[in-house]
Coordinates of C-alpha atoms in Angstrom, one line a residue:
X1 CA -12.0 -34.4 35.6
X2 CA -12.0 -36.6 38.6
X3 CA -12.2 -39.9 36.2
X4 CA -9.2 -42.2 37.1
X5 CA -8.3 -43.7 33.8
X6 CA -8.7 -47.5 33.7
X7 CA -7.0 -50.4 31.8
X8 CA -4.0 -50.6 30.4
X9 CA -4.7 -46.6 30.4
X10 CA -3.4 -46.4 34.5
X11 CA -0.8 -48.0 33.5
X12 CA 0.7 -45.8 31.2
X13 CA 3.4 -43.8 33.0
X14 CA 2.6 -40.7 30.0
X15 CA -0.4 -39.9 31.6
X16 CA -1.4 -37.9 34.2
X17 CA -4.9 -36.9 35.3
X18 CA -6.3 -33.4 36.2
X19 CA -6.5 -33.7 39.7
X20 CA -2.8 -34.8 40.0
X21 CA -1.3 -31.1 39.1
X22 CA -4.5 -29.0 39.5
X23 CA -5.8 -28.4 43.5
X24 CA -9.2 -28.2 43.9
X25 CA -9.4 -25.3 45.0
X26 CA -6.8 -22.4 43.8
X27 CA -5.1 -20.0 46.0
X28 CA -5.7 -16.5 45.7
X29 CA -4.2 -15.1 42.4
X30 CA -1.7 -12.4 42.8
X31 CA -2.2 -9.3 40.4
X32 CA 0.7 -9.2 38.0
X33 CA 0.9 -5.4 36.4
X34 CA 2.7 -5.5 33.0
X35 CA 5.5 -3.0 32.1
X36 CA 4.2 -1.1 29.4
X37 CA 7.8 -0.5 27.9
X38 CA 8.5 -4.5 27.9
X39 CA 9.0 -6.2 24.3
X40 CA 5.3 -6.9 23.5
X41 CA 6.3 -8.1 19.5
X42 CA 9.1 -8.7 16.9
X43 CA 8.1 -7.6 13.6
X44 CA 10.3 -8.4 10.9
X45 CA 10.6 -5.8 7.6
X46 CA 9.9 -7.2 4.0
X47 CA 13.9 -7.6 3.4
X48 CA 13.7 -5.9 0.1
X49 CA 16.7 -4.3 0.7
X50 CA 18.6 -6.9 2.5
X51 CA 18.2 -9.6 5.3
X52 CA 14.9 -9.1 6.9
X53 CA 15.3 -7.3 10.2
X54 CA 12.9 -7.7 13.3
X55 CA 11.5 -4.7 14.7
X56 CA 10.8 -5.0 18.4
X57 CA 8.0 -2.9 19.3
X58 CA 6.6 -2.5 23.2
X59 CA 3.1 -2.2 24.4
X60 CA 3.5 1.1 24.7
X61 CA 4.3 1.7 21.2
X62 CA 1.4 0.4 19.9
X63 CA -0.9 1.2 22.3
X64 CA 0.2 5.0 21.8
X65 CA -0.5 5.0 18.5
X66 CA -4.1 3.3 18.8
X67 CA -4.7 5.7 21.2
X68 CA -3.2 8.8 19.3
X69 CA -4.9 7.4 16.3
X70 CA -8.6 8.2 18.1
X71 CA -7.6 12.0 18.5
X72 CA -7.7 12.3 14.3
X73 CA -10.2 9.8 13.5
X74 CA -13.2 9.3 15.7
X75 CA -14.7 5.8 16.8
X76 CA -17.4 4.5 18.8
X77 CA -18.7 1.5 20.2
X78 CA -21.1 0.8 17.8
X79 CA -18.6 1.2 15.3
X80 CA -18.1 -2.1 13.1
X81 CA -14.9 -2.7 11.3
X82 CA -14.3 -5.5 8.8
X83 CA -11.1 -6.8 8.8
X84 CA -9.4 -8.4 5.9
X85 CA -5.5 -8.1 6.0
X86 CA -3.1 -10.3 7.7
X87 CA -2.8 -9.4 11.1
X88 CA 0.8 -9.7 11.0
X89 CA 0.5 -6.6 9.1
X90 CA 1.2 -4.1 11.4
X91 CA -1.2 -1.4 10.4
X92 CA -4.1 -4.1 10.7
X93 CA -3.5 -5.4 14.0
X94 CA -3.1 -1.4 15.5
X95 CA -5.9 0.0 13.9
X96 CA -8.4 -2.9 12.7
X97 CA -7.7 -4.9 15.9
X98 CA -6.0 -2.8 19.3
X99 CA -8.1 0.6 18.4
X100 CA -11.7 -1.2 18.1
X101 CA -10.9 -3.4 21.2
X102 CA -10.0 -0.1 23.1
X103 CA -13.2 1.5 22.5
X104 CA -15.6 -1.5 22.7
X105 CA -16.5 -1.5 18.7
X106 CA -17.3 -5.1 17.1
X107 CA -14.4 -6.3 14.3
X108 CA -15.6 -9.2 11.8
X109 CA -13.1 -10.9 9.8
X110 CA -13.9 -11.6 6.1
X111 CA -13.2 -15.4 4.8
X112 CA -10.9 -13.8 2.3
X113 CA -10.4 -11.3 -0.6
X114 CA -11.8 -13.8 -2.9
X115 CA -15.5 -13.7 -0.7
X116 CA -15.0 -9.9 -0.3
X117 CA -17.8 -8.9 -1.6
X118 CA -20.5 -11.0 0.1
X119 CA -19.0 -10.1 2.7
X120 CA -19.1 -6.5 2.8
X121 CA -22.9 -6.8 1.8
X122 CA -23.5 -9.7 5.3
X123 CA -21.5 -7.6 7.5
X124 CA -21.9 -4.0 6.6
X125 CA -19.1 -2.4 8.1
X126 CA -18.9 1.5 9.2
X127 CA -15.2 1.8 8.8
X128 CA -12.6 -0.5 6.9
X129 CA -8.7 -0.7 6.7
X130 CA -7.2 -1.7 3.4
X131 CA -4.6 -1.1 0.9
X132 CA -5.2 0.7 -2.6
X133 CA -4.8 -2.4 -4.6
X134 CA -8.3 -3.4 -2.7
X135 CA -9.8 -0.1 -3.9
X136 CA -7.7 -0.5 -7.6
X137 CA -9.8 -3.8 -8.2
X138 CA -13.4 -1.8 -7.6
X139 CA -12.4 0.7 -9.8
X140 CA -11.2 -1.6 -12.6
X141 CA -14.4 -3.3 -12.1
X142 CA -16.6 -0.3 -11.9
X143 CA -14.6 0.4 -15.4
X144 CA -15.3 -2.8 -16.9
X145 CA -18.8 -2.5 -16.2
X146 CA -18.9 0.8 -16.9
X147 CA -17.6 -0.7 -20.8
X148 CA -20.8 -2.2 -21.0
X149 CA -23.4 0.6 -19.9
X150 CA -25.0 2.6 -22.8
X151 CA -23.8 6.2 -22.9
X152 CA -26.5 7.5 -21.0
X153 CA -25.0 5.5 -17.9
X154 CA -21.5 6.7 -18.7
X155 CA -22.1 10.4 -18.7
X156 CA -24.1 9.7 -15.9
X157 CA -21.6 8.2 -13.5
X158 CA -19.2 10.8 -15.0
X159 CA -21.3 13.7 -13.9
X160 CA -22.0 11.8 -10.2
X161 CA -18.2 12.2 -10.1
X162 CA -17.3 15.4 -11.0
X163 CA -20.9 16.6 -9.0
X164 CA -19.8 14.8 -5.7
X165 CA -16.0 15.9 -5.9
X166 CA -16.7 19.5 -5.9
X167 CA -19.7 19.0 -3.2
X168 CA -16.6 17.2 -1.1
X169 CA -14.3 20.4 -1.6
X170 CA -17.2 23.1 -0.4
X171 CA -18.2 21.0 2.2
X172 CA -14.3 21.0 3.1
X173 CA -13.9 24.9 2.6
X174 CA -11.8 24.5 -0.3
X175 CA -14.2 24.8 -2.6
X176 CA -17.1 27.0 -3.6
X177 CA -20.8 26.6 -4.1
X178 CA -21.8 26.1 -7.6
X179 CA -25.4 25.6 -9.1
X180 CA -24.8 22.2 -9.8
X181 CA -24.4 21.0 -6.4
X182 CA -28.4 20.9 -6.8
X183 CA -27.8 17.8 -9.1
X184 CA -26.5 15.9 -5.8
X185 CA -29.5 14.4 -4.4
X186 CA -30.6 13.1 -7.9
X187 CA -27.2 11.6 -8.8
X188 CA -27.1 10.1 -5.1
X189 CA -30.0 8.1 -5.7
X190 CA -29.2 6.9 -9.4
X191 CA -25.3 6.4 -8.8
X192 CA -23.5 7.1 -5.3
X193 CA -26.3 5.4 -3.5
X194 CA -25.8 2.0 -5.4
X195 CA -22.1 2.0 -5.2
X196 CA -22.3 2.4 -1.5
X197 CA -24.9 -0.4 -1.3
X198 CA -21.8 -2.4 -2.7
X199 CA -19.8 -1.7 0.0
X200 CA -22.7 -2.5 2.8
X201 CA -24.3 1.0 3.0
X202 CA -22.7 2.1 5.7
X203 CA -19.4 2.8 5.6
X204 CA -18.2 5.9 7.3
X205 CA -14.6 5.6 6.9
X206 CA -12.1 3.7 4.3
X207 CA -8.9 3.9 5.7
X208 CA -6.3 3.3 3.1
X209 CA -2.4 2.6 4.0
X210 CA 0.5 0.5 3.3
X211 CA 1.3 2.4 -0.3
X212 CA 0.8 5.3 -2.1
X213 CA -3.2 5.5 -3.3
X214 CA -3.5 6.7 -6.6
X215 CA -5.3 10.6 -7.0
X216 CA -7.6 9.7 -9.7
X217 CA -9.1 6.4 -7.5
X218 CA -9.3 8.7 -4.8
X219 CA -11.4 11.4 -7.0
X220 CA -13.8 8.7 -7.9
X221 CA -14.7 7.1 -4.4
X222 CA -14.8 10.3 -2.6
X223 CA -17.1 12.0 -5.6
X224 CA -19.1 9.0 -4.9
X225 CA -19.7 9.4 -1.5
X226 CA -16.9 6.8 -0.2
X227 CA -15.1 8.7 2.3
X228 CA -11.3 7.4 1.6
X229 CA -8.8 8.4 4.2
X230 CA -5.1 8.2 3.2
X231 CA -2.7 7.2 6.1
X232 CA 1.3 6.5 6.3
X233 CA 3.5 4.9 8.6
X234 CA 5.9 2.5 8.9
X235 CA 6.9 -0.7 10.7
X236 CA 9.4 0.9 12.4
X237 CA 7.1 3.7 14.2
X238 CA 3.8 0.9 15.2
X239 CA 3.3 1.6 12.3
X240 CA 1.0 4.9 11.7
X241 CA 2.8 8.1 11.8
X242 CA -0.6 10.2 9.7
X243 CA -3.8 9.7 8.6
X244 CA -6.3 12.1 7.2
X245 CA -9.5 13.3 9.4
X246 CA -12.6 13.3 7.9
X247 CA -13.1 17.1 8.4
X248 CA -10.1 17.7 6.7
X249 CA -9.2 15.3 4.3
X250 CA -7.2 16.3 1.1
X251 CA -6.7 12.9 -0.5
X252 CA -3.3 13.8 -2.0
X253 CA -1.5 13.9 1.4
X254 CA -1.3 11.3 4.0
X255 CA -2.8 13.4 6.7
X256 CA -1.8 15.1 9.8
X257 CA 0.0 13.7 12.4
X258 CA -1.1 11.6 15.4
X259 CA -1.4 12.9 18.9
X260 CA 2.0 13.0 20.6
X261 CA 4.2 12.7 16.6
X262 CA 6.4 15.1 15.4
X263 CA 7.6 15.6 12.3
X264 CA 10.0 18.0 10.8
X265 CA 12.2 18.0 7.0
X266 CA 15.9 17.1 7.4
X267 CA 18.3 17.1 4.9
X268 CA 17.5 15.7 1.3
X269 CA 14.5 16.6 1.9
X270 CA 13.2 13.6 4.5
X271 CA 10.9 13.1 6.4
X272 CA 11.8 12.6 10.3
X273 CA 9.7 11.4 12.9
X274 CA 9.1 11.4 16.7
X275 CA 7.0 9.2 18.2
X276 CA 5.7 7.4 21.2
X277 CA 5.4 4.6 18.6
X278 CA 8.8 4.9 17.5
X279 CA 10.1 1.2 18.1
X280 CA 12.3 0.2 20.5
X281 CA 15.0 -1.1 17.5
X282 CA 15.8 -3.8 15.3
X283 CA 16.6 -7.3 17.3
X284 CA 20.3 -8.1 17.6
X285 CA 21.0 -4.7 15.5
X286 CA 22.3 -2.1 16.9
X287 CA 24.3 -0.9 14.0
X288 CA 21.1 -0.5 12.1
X289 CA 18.9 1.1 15.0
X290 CA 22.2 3.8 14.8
X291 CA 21.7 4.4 10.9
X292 CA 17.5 4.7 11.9
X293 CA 17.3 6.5 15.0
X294 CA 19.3 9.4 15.3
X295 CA 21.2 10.8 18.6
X296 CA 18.4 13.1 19.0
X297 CA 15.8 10.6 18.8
X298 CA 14.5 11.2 14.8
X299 CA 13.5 8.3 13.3
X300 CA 14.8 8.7 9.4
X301 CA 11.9 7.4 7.1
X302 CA 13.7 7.4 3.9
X303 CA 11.1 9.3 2.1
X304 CA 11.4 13.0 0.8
X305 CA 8.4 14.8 1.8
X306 CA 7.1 18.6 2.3
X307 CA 4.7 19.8 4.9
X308 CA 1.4 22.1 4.0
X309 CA -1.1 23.3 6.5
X310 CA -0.1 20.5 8.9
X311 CA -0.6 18.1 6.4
X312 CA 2.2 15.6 4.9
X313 CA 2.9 15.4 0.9
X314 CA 5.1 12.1 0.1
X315 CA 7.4 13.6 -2.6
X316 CA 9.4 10.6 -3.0
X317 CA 12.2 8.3 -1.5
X318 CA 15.4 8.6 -1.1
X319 CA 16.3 5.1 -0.9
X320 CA 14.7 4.2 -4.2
X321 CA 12.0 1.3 -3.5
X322 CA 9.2 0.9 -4.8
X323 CA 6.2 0.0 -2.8
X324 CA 3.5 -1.3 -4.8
X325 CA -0.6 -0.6 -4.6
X326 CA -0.4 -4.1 -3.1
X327 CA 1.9 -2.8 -0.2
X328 CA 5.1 -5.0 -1.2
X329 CA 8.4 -3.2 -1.4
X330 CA 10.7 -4.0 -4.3
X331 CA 13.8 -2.6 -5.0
X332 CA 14.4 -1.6 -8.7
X333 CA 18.1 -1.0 -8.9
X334 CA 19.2 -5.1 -7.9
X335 CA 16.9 -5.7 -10.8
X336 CA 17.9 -3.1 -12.7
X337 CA 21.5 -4.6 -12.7
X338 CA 20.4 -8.1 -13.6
X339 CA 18.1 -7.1 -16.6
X340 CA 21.4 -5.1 -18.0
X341 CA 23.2 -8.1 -18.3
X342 CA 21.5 -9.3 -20.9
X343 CA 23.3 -8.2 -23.8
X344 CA 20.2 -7.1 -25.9
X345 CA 19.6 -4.4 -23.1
X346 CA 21.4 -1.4 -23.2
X347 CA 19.7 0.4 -19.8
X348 CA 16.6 -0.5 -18.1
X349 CA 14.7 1.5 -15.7
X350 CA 11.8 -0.7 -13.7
X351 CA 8.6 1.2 -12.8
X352 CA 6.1 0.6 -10.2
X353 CA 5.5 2.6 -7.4
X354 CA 1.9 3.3 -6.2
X355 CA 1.1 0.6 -9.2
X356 CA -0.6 -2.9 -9.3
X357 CA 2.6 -4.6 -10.9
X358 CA 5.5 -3.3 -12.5
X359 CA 6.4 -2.3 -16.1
X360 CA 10.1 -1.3 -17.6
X361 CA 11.2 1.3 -19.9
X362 CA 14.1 -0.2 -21.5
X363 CA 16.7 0.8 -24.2
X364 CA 18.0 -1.8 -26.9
X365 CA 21.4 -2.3 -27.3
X366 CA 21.9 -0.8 -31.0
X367 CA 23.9 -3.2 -32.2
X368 CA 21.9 -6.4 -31.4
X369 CA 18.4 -4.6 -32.3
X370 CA 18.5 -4.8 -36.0
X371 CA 19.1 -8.5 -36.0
X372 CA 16.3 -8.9 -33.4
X373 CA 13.7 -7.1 -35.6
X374 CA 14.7 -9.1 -38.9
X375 CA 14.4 -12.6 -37.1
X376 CA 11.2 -11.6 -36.4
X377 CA 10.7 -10.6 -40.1
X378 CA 10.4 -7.1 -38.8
X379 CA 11.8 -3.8 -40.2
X380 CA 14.3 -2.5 -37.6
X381 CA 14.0 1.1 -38.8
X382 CA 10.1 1.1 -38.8
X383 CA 9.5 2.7 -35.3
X384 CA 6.3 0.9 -34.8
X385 CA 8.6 -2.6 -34.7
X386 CA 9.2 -1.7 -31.5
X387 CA 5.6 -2.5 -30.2
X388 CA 5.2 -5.4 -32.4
X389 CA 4.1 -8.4 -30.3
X390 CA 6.6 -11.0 -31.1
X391 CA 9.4 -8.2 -29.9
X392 CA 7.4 -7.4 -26.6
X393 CA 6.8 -11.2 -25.8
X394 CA 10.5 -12.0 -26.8
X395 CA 12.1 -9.0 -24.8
X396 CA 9.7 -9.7 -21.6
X397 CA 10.9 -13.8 -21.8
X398 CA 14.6 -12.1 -21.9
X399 CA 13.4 -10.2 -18.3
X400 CA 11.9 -13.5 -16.8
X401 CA 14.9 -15.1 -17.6
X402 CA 17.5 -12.5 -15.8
X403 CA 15.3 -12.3 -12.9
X404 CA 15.0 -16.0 -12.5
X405 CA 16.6 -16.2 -9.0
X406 CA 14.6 -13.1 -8.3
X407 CA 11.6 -14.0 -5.3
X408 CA 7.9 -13.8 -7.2
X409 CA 7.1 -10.2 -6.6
X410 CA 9.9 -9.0 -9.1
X411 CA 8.2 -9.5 -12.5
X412 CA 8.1 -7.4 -14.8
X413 CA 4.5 -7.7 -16.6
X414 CA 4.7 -5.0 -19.4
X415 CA 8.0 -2.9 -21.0
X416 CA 8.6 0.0 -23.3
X417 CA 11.2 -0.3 -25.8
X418 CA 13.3 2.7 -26.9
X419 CA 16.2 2.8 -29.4
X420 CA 17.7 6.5 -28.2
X421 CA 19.8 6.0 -25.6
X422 CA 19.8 7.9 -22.2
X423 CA 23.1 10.0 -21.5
X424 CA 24.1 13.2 -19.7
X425 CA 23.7 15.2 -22.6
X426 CA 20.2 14.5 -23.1
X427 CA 19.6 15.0 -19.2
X428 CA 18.9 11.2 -18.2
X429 CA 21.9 10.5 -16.7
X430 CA 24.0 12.1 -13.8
X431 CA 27.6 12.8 -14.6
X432 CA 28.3 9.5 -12.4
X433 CA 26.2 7.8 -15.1
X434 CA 23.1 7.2 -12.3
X435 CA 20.1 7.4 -14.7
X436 CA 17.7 10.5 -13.3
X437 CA 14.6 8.5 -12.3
X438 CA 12.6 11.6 -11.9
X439 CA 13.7 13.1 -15.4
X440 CA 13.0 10.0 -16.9
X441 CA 9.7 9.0 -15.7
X442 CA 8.6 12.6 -16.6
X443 CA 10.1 12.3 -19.8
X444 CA 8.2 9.2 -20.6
X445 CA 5.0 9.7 -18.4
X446 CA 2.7 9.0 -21.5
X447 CA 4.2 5.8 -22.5
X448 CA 3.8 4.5 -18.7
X449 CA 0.3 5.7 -18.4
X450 CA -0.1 3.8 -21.7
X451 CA 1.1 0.5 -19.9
X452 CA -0.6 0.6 -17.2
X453 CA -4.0 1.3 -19.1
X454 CA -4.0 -1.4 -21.1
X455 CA -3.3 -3.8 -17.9
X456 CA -0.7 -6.8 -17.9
X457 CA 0.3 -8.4 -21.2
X458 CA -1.8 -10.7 -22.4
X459 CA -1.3 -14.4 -20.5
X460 CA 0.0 -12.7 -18.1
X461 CA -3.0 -11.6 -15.8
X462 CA -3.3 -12.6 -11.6

């Protein structure tokens, strides 16, 4: 600044120096309070179910719910979160970013998912958002290196387990004191202990969101010491409606609500919600605020719930998407429709929620089955032709094919083929001829566990 540009530089009518718009010496600057109810942010939905729609959420709704979030989870200035998701993911930006700035805690941002683990171990964080994919990768590596231990070490982390869950119920009240709580201090020190090293050593509070987490994950990283807190929310509401406290966590809800939310059951079953964080609407969409936010001011989440002991119990959805462990919402029945085209599929039924990716149950047409089965030089009344590879790989390249114009989430990685077809007489249909998702899924529980077990098909690993 004060340099007068020279050459053919003060020639050049383009530029202009510093001290030609900027006085040297400012006036006073006037103090400019915000309105706290002003658009502070358009955040637009996945789309899943349509064009994407921008939710327009104030200062105050976000804010609130930073603020509401402190009265159920404690945190302090000498807190340090590590922050890994997007921050255009809501939940990220109100709790990993607004809430630590609010109380004066330190966030440090990882270099990414693939450094993860270094980084965890550099920055040691006391409290951590994330979604249960991030805590389904640990535990599939903690399996495959489990799959390599002796037996000793098996039974061992087993026991660490089962030892630290019931310790976590007593200590909650729920449980009772049993002689083999006096096992805890060793199996801390030969198991917990070196698991938590993993995750930095210090982590006070794993704040998982954004999809269902799976019971059994939770089991193992609460029995080791990890203390996983399951929240919900939505976009729509800033976006965290619930969250577990530490004092009374029960890992199969998604918590208690947040200072200043209500919540009551409405019809079908759904949840409804009040909220300071309740958003202001969709941009340019009034019809759809109306179909969202109810003349009394309920905000209809679309998801069928019951409520226990103040807690919340997601029971399932009424609109039918699936939201995957990864947080992305696909909807099964536009699928669905395009896989049933295919005239070698009879009905289809796309599985997924709460799950890393998604899997199909899916019936064969009878009539083009046996001529499948022989060109595979297969017997099409052998039962077990049904889980032959070449039939697997060919029916999966059949799926890949009808969901061609389909965006990347919606593949299907894995299927299960059935020949008996699902009607109302066996209880799988409605009389409208809408297949029963529950009564299916229930009916068939063992197969999907199988799939999911096994992970993707073979090739066809992220």
């Amino acid at each position: 600044p004060g340099r007068e540009p020279a050459g053919p530089l003060a020639e050049d009518g383009r530029l202009r120096t510093v001290s030609d718009w900027l006085p040297a010496r400012g006036s006073g600057l006037r103090r400019r309070n915000g309105d706290p109810h002003q658009l502070a942010s358009i955040v637009y939905t996945s789309g899943t179910t349509g064009r994407p729609k921008g939710v327009m959420l104030s200062h105050y709704n976000m804010l609130s719910v930073a603020h509401g979030a402190l009265t159920v989870v404690a945190c302090y200035r000498e807190d340090v979160f590590l922050s890994f998701l997007p921050l255009s993911h809501t939940l990220e930006r109100t709790a990993g970013y607004y809430l630590p700035v609010m109380t004066g805690a330190t966030v440090a941002y990882a270099r990414s998912i693939g450094q993860l683990a270094q980084d965890l171990q550099v920055i040691r964080p006391t409290v951590m958002i994330a979604v249960p994919r991030i805590f389904e990768r640990v535990y599939g590596r903690l399996k495959d290196q489990l799959a390599a231990k002796s037996k000793l070490s098996r039974g061992m982390f087993e026991l660490a387990v089962g030892v630290g869950w019931k310790r976590f119920l007593y200590r909650q009240g729920r449980g009772r004191w049993e002689s083999s709580l006096l096992l805890w201090p060793m199996l801390r020190r030969l198991v917990a202990s070196k698991i938590g090293e993993k995750l930095g050593g210090r982590l006070r509070a794993a704040i998982s969101g954004g999809a269902p987490l799976s019971p059994e994950i939770a089991r193992v990283f609460i029995g080791l010491e990890v203390p996983i807190l399951q929240g919900y929310g939505l976009t729509e509401t800033s976006p965290v409606i619930s969250v577990n406290p530490l004092e009374d966590n029960e890992p199969a809800s998604v918590g208690i609500p947040l200072r200043g939310v209500e919540v009551k059951i409405g019809a079908s079953d759904e949840l409804l919600v009040k909220s300071p964080g309740v958003m202001m609407g969709y941009w340019n969409n009034h019809a759809a605020t109306a179909q969202m936010i109810d003349s009394d001011g309920w905000l209809h989440t679309g998801d069928q719930a019951r409520i226990e002991r103040n807690h919340i119990y997601i029971t399932g959805r009424i609109k039918d998407i699936l939201v995957l462990s990864n947080g992305e919402k696909v909807p099964p029945a536009d699928m669905e429709l395009a896989i049933a085209l295919d005239p070698l599929v009879e009905q289809v039924m796309v599985v997924g929620e709460g799950r890393p990716f998604l899997t199909a149950l899916v019936v064969l047409d009878g009539d083009f089955w046996p001529g499948l089965a022989q060109d595979c030089g297969l017997d099409p009344m052998a039962p077990e032709s049904l889980q032959h590879p070449k039939v697997q790989s060919l029916v999966l390249a059949h799926i890949k094919d009808a969901l061609r114009d389909f965006p990347g989430y919606a593949k299907v990685r894995k299927v299960t083929l059935l020949l008996e077809p699902w009607t109302v007489d066996n209880g799988m249909l409605t009389p409208t001829m809408k297949v029963k998702r529950p009564r299916v899924m229930a009916h068939y529980a063992e197969a999907v566990e199988a799939m999911y077990e096994e992970g993707p098909a073979a090739g066809d690993r992220r």
